[in-house]
Structures are given as C-alpha cells and as structure tokens.
Amino acid sequence: MEGFDPRTSFGDQTSRDYDAVSMRGDEEETVAFLAGLASGREALELAVGTGRIALPLRAAGVRVDGIELSQDMVDRMREKPGGDQVQVTIGDMAAAATGHTYGLVYLVFNTIGNLLTQDDQVRCFENAARHLTGDGVFVLECRVPTAPARAGRQFIEVEDLELDHVGLGVCRYDPVTQILDVNHVHLGADGLGFSPIRLRLAYPPEFDLMARLAGLRLRDRWGGWRGEPFTAASWRHISIYERADA
Ligand SMILES: C[S@@+](CC[C@H](N)C(=O)[O-])C[C@H]1O[C@@H](n2cnc3c(N)ncnc32)[C@H](O)[C@@H]1O
C-alpha cells in the first residue's frame, strides 16, 4: 500500500471508532493475568492506546504508565473515568523512555506488528528490557501468523455480512519483508469506507531471538490469558520474557 504512514494510522477518526470495534471480550481475563504477574509492582504498557487494558488494570490496583505514538488515542483515554491516572510518554515504543523501571512491561493486541521492520521490533524488545526492574517481566501477546500459508499471497476475508452492508478485509502478504497489508473495506447503503493497516508478521521463535538480542529469555508461553497451553493449534501466544541474567 503505497503511501501508508504508520504515524497517522491511529488518528482522530480511528481513535473515536477504536473502542467500538476493538473490544475483544477478553479484557477481564487479560487484566487478571497481568495483575497477577505485576504482583503489586508497577507496570508499563507499550502502545497504551485508549486504555482498553491500562484503565481496568489501574482499577485493579496496579499503577500503570504508558508509551503511545498517537496523541488522539491518548485524548480518548483522558475522556474516560480514571483516564487521567495513567501517565503517558508520547513517542515511539521502540525508543521512548519514561525514566522509570517496572516489574511488568506489556505489549498486547498484535501491536508489535505496527513496527514495520525487524530492526524496529528488535529495538522495541531492547526498549522493553531497558524499562524492566531486575526481576521484571515483559509480556508480549500476538497472533500466530496465518497469511504466509495462504495460496497466492493475497486474499479477501469476509469480516461482516448483512443484508445492507458487508465488511471485507482485502489482504496482501509479502514474504520478503513479512509485511501484511490489509484494507478493511466497508460497503453499505451509507457509502464506501476504507481502513488500511500494515503489519509486520513474525512467528514466536523470531520474537525469542529478538528477546535474546535484548538480553532477555523466554520464561513461559501460553495460548491464552487463562494459562491455556501453547500448542500447534494455538491462534495466538502470550509470551513472558525475563532478563537473561535474572
Ligand atoms: C491495536 S492498538 C492497541 C492499543 C492498546 N494497547 C489496546 O490493547 O487496546 C495499536 C496502538 O499502537 C499505537 N502505536 C503504533 N505504533 C506505535 C509506536 N511505534 N509506538 C507507540 N505506539 C504505537 C497506535 O497509536 C495504537 O494506539
């Protein structure tokens, strides 16, 4: 997708629509899992967004800071109850520093993929490691890629199918860069809408190598927030990294 700019992909309109389309139904179990890991220590969410996870985690008694690229997303968080209690550093999660260390740093909802090169993803692991206390952990939640296995490297997924409107995900995968371009297309009586996103996909072992480059090592990997085992059938992974010298 020529001209795609990751800095503007979570701008004003997307931030206003975000919560309506992005609540996944697993927020409660996510928060319970993260609060258990934090175990009374402070937390940092990379790409904190509108506070979908940070706000209920804060309400569960964990002090949470955030790093976020989009001021619009943070503005939406500020409009919610408790939204002023999360301290946010505006910047790139691969580089920005909060000036503190945390017992828990986490990055959820496939958002590592918003960094579009392997170098940037490695820098993100390094930045997470820089923010960890000696006994801290970095939690990464991400889908296991399926696009590389699709024939022809391009495909369309039906996301919504009703009498008066359809939603389609029009996708193209480039195995050279590991980048998946998706344009979510809305077709309805109210018109036509496009919502493009670009993600760099990686399998768990590549993330484990990134962790190693950042001085971390894999401690646990789960298939879900309830501690489901990670197997060949898992559609996502929740990976917990600790300092290699811990
Ligand atoms: C899918 S949303 C996830 C938001 C939140 N973590 C959640 O789970 O609801 C992706 C977020 O990542 C942010 N983002 C994208 N690239 C970023 C970067 N390089 N540094 C910091 N935030 C980034 C976007 O602005 C957006 O808020």
PDB file of N, CA, C and O and ligand atoms in Angstrom, residues 6-7 9-11 18-19 22-24 27 45-54 67-71 73-74 89 91-95 106-111 114-115 141 197, ligand 1:
ATOM      1  N   PRO A   6       2.446   4.917   9.180  1.00  0.00           N
ATOM      2  CA  PRO A   6       2.052   4.364  10.478  1.00  0.00           C
ATOM      3  C   PRO A   6       1.793   5.438  11.531  1.00  0.00           C
ATOM      4  O   PRO A   6       1.041   5.220  12.478  1.00  0.00           O
ATOM      5  N   ARG A   7       2.373   6.631  11.334  1.00  0.00           N
ATOM      6  CA  ARG A   7       2.203   7.685  12.353  1.00  0.00           C
ATOM      7  C   ARG A   7       0.799   8.266  12.345  1.00  0.00           C
ATOM      8  O   ARG A   7       0.354   8.866  13.303  1.00  0.00           O
ATOM      9  N   SER A   9      -1.968   6.336  11.284  1.00  0.00           N
ATOM     10  CA  SER A   9      -2.994   5.294  11.157  1.00  0.00           C
ATOM     11  C   SER A   9      -3.903   5.226  12.382  1.00  0.00           C
ATOM     12  O   SER A   9      -4.967   4.619  12.327  1.00  0.00           O
ATOM     13  N   PHE A  10      -3.512   5.826  13.493  1.00  0.00           N
ATOM     14  CA  PHE A  10      -4.400   5.896  14.662  1.00  0.00           C
ATOM     15  C   PHE A  10      -4.682   7.374  14.964  1.00  0.00           C
ATOM     16  O   PHE A  10      -4.412   7.874  16.049  1.00  0.00           O
ATOM     17  N   GLY A  11      -5.216   8.061  13.967  1.00  0.00           N
ATOM     18  CA  GLY A  11      -5.522   9.484  14.084  1.00  0.00           C
ATOM     19  C   GLY A  11      -6.893   9.720  14.689  1.00  0.00           C
ATOM     20  O   GLY A  11      -7.506   8.819  15.287  1.00  0.00           O
ATOM     21  N   TYR A  18     -12.312   3.514  17.825  1.00  0.00           N
ATOM     22  CA  TYR A  18     -11.490   2.390  18.289  1.00  0.00           C
ATOM     23  C   TYR A  18     -12.203   1.470  19.278  1.00  0.00           C
ATOM     24  O   TYR A  18     -12.277   0.255  19.076  1.00  0.00           O
ATOM     25  N   ASP A  19     -12.758   2.028  20.345  1.00  0.00           N
ATOM     26  CA  ASP A  19     -13.323   1.160  21.379  1.00  0.00           C
ATOM     27  C   ASP A  19     -14.520   0.362  20.862  1.00  0.00           C
ATOM     28  O   ASP A  19     -14.716  -0.791  21.247  1.00  0.00           O
ATOM     29  N   SER A  22     -12.875  -2.461  18.792  1.00  0.00           N
ATOM     30  CA  SER A  22     -11.691  -3.183  19.272  1.00  0.00           C
ATOM     31  C   SER A  22     -11.832  -3.848  20.629  1.00  0.00           C
ATOM     32  O   SER A  22     -10.870  -4.450  21.102  1.00  0.00           O
ATOM     33  N   MET A  23     -13.000  -3.748  21.275  1.00  0.00           N
ATOM     34  CA  MET A  23     -13.167  -4.519  22.496  1.00  0.00           C
ATOM     35  C   MET A  23     -13.267  -5.983  22.075  1.00  0.00           C
ATOM     36  O   MET A  23     -14.078  -6.334  21.214  1.00  0.00           O
ATOM     37  N   ARG A  24     -12.435  -6.852  22.652  1.00  0.00           N
ATOM     38  CA  ARG A  24     -12.354  -8.224  22.155  1.00  0.00           C
ATOM     39  C   ARG A  24     -13.098  -9.218  23.043  1.00  0.00           C
ATOM     40  O   ARG A  24     -13.192 -10.401  22.727  1.00  0.00           O
ATOM     41  N   GLU A  27     -10.955  -8.756  27.865  1.00  0.00           N
ATOM     42  CA  GLU A  27     -10.283  -7.730  28.677  1.00  0.00           C
ATOM     43  C   GLU A  27     -10.168  -8.163  30.143  1.00  0.00           C
ATOM     44  O   GLU A  27      -9.134  -7.969  30.782  1.00  0.00           O
ATOM     45  N   GLU A  45       2.621  -0.040  29.916  1.00  0.00           N
ATOM     46  CA  GLU A  45       2.060  -0.582  28.668  1.00  0.00           C
ATOM     47  C   GLU A  45       2.672   0.145  27.480  1.00  0.00           C
ATOM     48  O   GLU A  45       2.557   1.373  27.356  1.00  0.00           O
ATOM     49  N   LEU A  46       3.310  -0.618  26.593  1.00  0.00           N
ATOM     50  CA  LEU A  46       3.796  -0.058  25.333  1.00  0.00           C
ATOM     51  C   LEU A  46       2.601   0.046  24.398  1.00  0.00           C
ATOM     52  O   LEU A  46       1.823  -0.906  24.266  1.00  0.00           O
ATOM     53  N   ALA A  47       2.431   1.192  23.738  1.00  0.00           N
ATOM     54  CA  ALA A  47       1.290   1.443  22.839  1.00  0.00           C
ATOM     55  C   ALA A  47      -0.017   1.329  23.633  1.00  0.00           C
ATOM     56  O   ALA A  47      -0.886   0.507  23.328  1.00  0.00           O
ATOM     57  N   VAL A  48      -0.171   2.196  24.590  1.00  0.00           N
ATOM     58  CA  VAL A  48      -1.272   2.080  25.558  1.00  0.00           C
ATOM     59  C   VAL A  48      -2.633   2.422  24.954  1.00  0.00           C
ATOM     60  O   VAL A  48      -3.676   1.999  25.468  1.00  0.00           O
ATOM     61  N   GLY A  49      -2.643   3.147  23.839  1.00  0.00           N
ATOM     62  CA  GLY A  49      -3.889   3.414  23.123  1.00  0.00           C
ATOM     63  C   GLY A  49      -4.901   4.186  23.949  1.00  0.00           C
ATOM     64  O   GLY A  49      -4.581   5.166  24.645  1.00  0.00           O
ATOM     65  N   THR A  50      -6.149   3.728  23.904  1.00  0.00           N
ATOM     66  CA  THR A  50      -7.241   4.404  24.622  1.00  0.00           C
ATOM     67  C   THR A  50      -7.402   3.863  26.042  1.00  0.00           C
ATOM     68  O   THR A  50      -8.396   4.153  26.701  1.00  0.00           O
ATOM     69  N   GLY A  51      -6.464   3.026  26.469  1.00  0.00           N
ATOM     70  CA  GLY A  51      -6.535   2.497  27.841  1.00  0.00           C
ATOM     71  C   GLY A  51      -7.438   1.289  27.977  1.00  0.00           C
ATOM     72  O   GLY A  51      -7.876   0.951  29.079  1.00  0.00           O
ATOM     73  N   ARG A  52      -7.693   0.589  26.869  1.00  0.00           N
ATOM     74  CA  ARG A  52      -8.566  -0.603  26.896  1.00  0.00           C
ATOM     75  C   ARG A  52      -8.146  -1.572  27.995  1.00  0.00           C
ATOM     76  O   ARG A  52      -8.991  -2.113  28.717  1.00  0.00           O
ATOM     77  N   ILE A  53      -6.846  -1.768  28.154  1.00  0.00           N
ATOM     78  CA  ILE A  53      -6.328  -2.652  29.209  1.00  0.00           C
ATOM     79  C   ILE A  53      -5.800  -1.840  30.389  1.00  0.00           C
ATOM     80  O   ILE A  53      -6.004  -2.207  31.557  1.00  0.00           O
ATOM     81  N   ALA A  54      -5.125  -0.729  30.114  1.00  0.00           N
ATOM     82  CA  ALA A  54      -4.478   0.037  31.197  1.00  0.00           C
ATOM     83  C   ALA A  54      -5.490   0.527  32.231  1.00  0.00           C
ATOM     84  O   ALA A  54      -5.210   0.480  33.440  1.00  0.00           O
ATOM     85  N   ILE A  67       3.398   4.273  27.045  1.00  0.00           N
ATOM     86  CA  ILE A  67       4.082   4.955  25.934  1.00  0.00           C
ATOM     87  C   ILE A  67       3.132   4.828  24.746  1.00  0.00           C
ATOM     88  O   ILE A  67       2.538   3.769  24.540  1.00  0.00           O
ATOM     89  N   GLU A  68       2.960   5.894  24.001  1.00  0.00           N
ATOM     90  CA  GLU A  68       1.988   5.863  22.890  1.00  0.00           C
ATOM     91  C   GLU A  68       2.387   6.899  21.847  1.00  0.00           C
ATOM     92  O   GLU A  68       2.776   8.019  22.177  1.00  0.00           O
ATOM     93  N   LEU A  69       2.253   6.500  20.576  1.00  0.00           N
ATOM     94  CA  LEU A  69       2.613   7.371  19.465  1.00  0.00           C
ATOM     95  C   LEU A  69       1.521   8.399  19.155  1.00  0.00           C
ATOM     96  O   LEU A  69       1.813   9.525  18.756  1.00  0.00           O
ATOM     97  N   SER A  70       0.262   8.000  19.352  1.00  0.00           N
ATOM     98  CA  SER A  70      -0.864   8.832  18.886  1.00  0.00           C
ATOM     99  C   SER A  70      -1.473   9.646  20.031  1.00  0.00           C
ATOM    100  O   SER A  70      -2.090   9.093  20.941  1.00  0.00           O
ATOM    101  N   GLN A  71      -1.355  10.973  19.909  1.00  0.00           N
ATOM    102  CA  GLN A  71      -1.981  11.849  20.898  1.00  0.00           C
ATOM    103  C   GLN A  71      -3.509  11.688  20.865  1.00  0.00           C
ATOM    104  O   GLN A  71      -4.176  11.781  21.903  1.00  0.00           O
ATOM    105  N   MET A  73      -5.261   8.941  20.378  1.00  0.00           N
ATOM    106  CA  MET A  73      -5.649   7.774  21.187  1.00  0.00           C
ATOM    107  C   MET A  73      -5.592   8.135  22.673  1.00  0.00           C
ATOM    108  O   MET A  73      -6.486   7.772  23.452  1.00  0.00           O
ATOM    109  N   VAL A  74      -4.550   8.857  23.072  1.00  0.00           N
ATOM    110  CA  VAL A  74      -4.428   9.249  24.485  1.00  0.00           C
ATOM    111  C   VAL A  74      -5.552  10.209  24.871  1.00  0.00           C
ATOM    112  O   VAL A  74      -6.115  10.113  25.969  1.00  0.00           O
ATOM    113  N   THR A  89       3.919   8.801  28.107  1.00  0.00           N
ATOM    114  CA  THR A  89       5.002   9.425  27.353  1.00  0.00           C
ATOM    115  C   THR A  89       4.644   9.283  25.877  1.00  0.00           C
ATOM    116  O   THR A  89       4.455   8.164  25.387  1.00  0.00           O
ATOM    117  N   GLY A  91       5.473   9.007  22.213  1.00  0.00           N
ATOM    118  CA  GLY A  91       6.666   8.670  21.443  1.00  0.00           C
ATOM    119  C   GLY A  91       6.587   7.261  20.906  1.00  0.00           C
ATOM    120  O   GLY A  91       5.573   6.569  21.058  1.00  0.00           O
ATOM    121  N   ASP A  92       7.694   6.846  20.308  1.00  0.00           N
ATOM    122  CA  ASP A  92       7.797   5.538  19.657  1.00  0.00           C
ATOM    123  C   ASP A  92       8.178   4.489  20.705  1.00  0.00           C
ATOM    124  O   ASP A  92       9.188   4.643  21.395  1.00  0.00           O
ATOM    125  N   MET A  93       7.399   3.428  20.780  1.00  0.00           N
ATOM    126  CA  MET A  93       7.667   2.392  21.797  1.00  0.00           C
ATOM    127  C   MET A  93       9.019   1.700  21.580  1.00  0.00           C
ATOM    128  O   MET A  93       9.509   1.016  22.471  1.00  0.00           O
ATOM    129  N   ALA A  94       9.606   1.864  20.402  1.00  0.00           N
ATOM    130  CA  ALA A  94      10.920   1.273  20.161  1.00  0.00           C
ATOM    131  C   ALA A  94      12.039   2.153  20.699  1.00  0.00           C
ATOM    132  O   ALA A  94      13.205   1.743  20.702  1.00  0.00           O
ATOM    133  N   ALA A  95      11.703   3.364  21.159  1.00  0.00           N
ATOM    134  CA  ALA A  95      12.767   4.296  21.551  1.00  0.00           C
ATOM    135  C   ALA A  95      12.449   5.140  22.786  1.00  0.00           C
ATOM    136  O   ALA A  95      13.346   5.466  23.552  1.00  0.00           O
ATOM    137  N   TYR A 106       4.295  -4.566  29.237  1.00  0.00           N
ATOM    138  CA  TYR A 106       3.492  -5.435  28.365  1.00  0.00           C
ATOM    139  C   TYR A 106       3.115  -4.731  27.066  1.00  0.00           C
ATOM    140  O   TYR A 106       3.020  -3.505  27.005  1.00  0.00           O
ATOM    141  N   LEU A 107       2.919  -5.572  26.037  1.00  0.00           N
ATOM    142  CA  LEU A 107       2.584  -5.099  24.686  1.00  0.00           C
ATOM    143  C   LEU A 107       1.614  -6.120  24.108  1.00  0.00           C
ATOM    144  O   LEU A 107       2.002  -7.266  23.842  1.00  0.00           O
ATOM    145  N   VAL A 108       0.343  -5.711  23.949  1.00  0.00           N
ATOM    146  CA  VAL A 108      -0.700  -6.685  23.609  1.00  0.00           C
ATOM    147  C   VAL A 108      -1.339  -6.370  22.262  1.00  0.00           C
ATOM    148  O   VAL A 108      -0.993  -5.399  21.589  1.00  0.00           O
ATOM    149  N   PHE A 109      -2.306  -7.212  21.877  1.00  0.00           N
ATOM    150  CA  PHE A 109      -3.161  -6.987  20.712  1.00  0.00           C
ATOM    151  C   PHE A 109      -2.349  -6.852  19.418  1.00  0.00           C
ATOM    152  O   PHE A 109      -2.604  -5.959  18.621  1.00  0.00           O
ATOM    153  N   ASN A 110      -1.359  -7.720  19.249  1.00  0.00           N
ATOM    154  CA  ASN A 110      -0.598  -7.806  17.976  1.00  0.00           C
ATOM    155  C   ASN A 110       0.181  -6.535  17.635  1.00  0.00           C
ATOM    156  O   ASN A 110       0.646  -6.390  16.501  1.00  0.00           O
ATOM    157  N   THR A 111       0.320  -5.631  18.600  1.00  0.00           N
ATOM    158  CA  THR A 111       0.802  -4.282  18.267  1.00  0.00           C
ATOM    159  C   THR A 111       2.290  -4.241  17.962  1.00  0.00           C
ATOM    160  O   THR A 111       2.761  -3.288  17.340  1.00  0.00           O
ATOM    161  N   ASN A 114       2.926  -3.365  14.441  1.00  0.00           N
ATOM    162  CA  ASN A 114       2.875  -1.995  13.934  1.00  0.00           C
ATOM    163  C   ASN A 114       4.276  -1.456  13.661  1.00  0.00           C
ATOM    164  O   ASN A 114       4.414  -0.415  13.002  1.00  0.00           O
ATOM    165  N   LEU A 115       5.277  -2.111  14.195  1.00  0.00           N
ATOM    166  CA  LEU A 115       6.665  -1.750  13.854  1.00  0.00           C
ATOM    167  C   LEU A 115       7.008  -2.544  12.595  1.00  0.00           C
ATOM    168  O   LEU A 115       6.951  -3.780  12.605  1.00  0.00           O
ATOM    169  N   GLU A 141       1.738 -10.234  23.652  1.00  0.00           N
ATOM    170  CA  GLU A 141       0.613 -11.012  23.117  1.00  0.00           C
ATOM    171  C   GLU A 141       0.513 -10.753  21.624  1.00  0.00           C
ATOM    172  O   GLU A 141       0.436  -9.592  21.194  1.00  0.00           O
ATOM    173  N   ILE A 197      -4.349  -0.851   7.157  1.00  0.00           N
ATOM    174  CA  ILE A 197      -3.357  -1.082   8.211  1.00  0.00           C
ATOM    175  C   ILE A 197      -2.248  -1.954   7.618  1.00  0.00           C
ATOM    176  O   ILE A 197      -2.489  -2.751   6.711  1.00  0.00           O
TER     177      ILE A 197
HETATM  178  C1  LIG B   1      -4.234  -2.054  18.133  1.00  0.00           C
HETATM  179  S1  LIG B   1      -3.951  -0.581  19.047  1.00  0.00           S
HETATM  180  C2  LIG B   1      -3.646  -1.260  20.672  1.00  0.00           C
HETATM  181  C3  LIG B   1      -3.921  -0.266  21.771  1.00  0.00           C
HETATM  182  C4  LIG B   1      -3.951  -0.880  23.174  1.00  0.00           C
HETATM  183  N1  LIG B   1      -2.667  -1.464  23.506  1.00  0.00           N
HETATM  184  C5  LIG B   1      -5.032  -1.935  23.264  1.00  0.00           C
HETATM  185  O1  LIG B   1      -4.718  -3.091  23.538  1.00  0.00           O
HETATM  186  O2  LIG B   1      -6.203  -1.601  23.069  1.00  0.00           O
HETATM  187  C6  LIG B   1      -2.346  -0.116  18.497  1.00  0.00           C
HETATM  188  C7  LIG B   1      -1.793   1.109  19.188  1.00  0.00           C
HETATM  189  O3  LIG B   1      -0.402   1.186  18.941  1.00  0.00           O
HETATM  190  C8  LIG B   1      -0.040   2.534  18.770  1.00  0.00           C
HETATM  191  N2  LIG B   1       1.246   2.541  18.075  1.00  0.00           N
HETATM  192  C9  LIG B   1       1.508   2.159  16.808  1.00  0.00           C
HETATM  193  N3  LIG B   1       2.817   2.247  16.548  1.00  0.00           N
HETATM  194  C10 LIG B   1       3.402   2.713  17.687  1.00  0.00           C
HETATM  195  C11 LIG B   1       4.734   3.011  18.050  1.00  0.00           C
HETATM  196  N4  LIG B   1       5.751   2.863  17.179  1.00  0.00           N
HETATM  197  N5  LIG B   1       4.987   3.467  19.303  1.00  0.00           N
HETATM  198  C12 LIG B   1       3.974   3.633  20.191  1.00  0.00           C
HETATM  199  N6  LIG B   1       2.673   3.354  19.893  1.00  0.00           N
HETATM  200  C13 LIG B   1       2.400   2.896  18.664  1.00  0.00           C
HETATM  201  C14 LIG B   1      -1.197   3.104  17.982  1.00  0.00           C
HETATM  202  O4  LIG B   1      -1.220   4.519  18.004  1.00  0.00           O
HETATM  203  C15 LIG B   1      -2.364   2.440  18.710  1.00  0.00           C
HETATM  204  O5  LIG B   1      -2.755   3.204  19.818  1.00  0.00           O
END
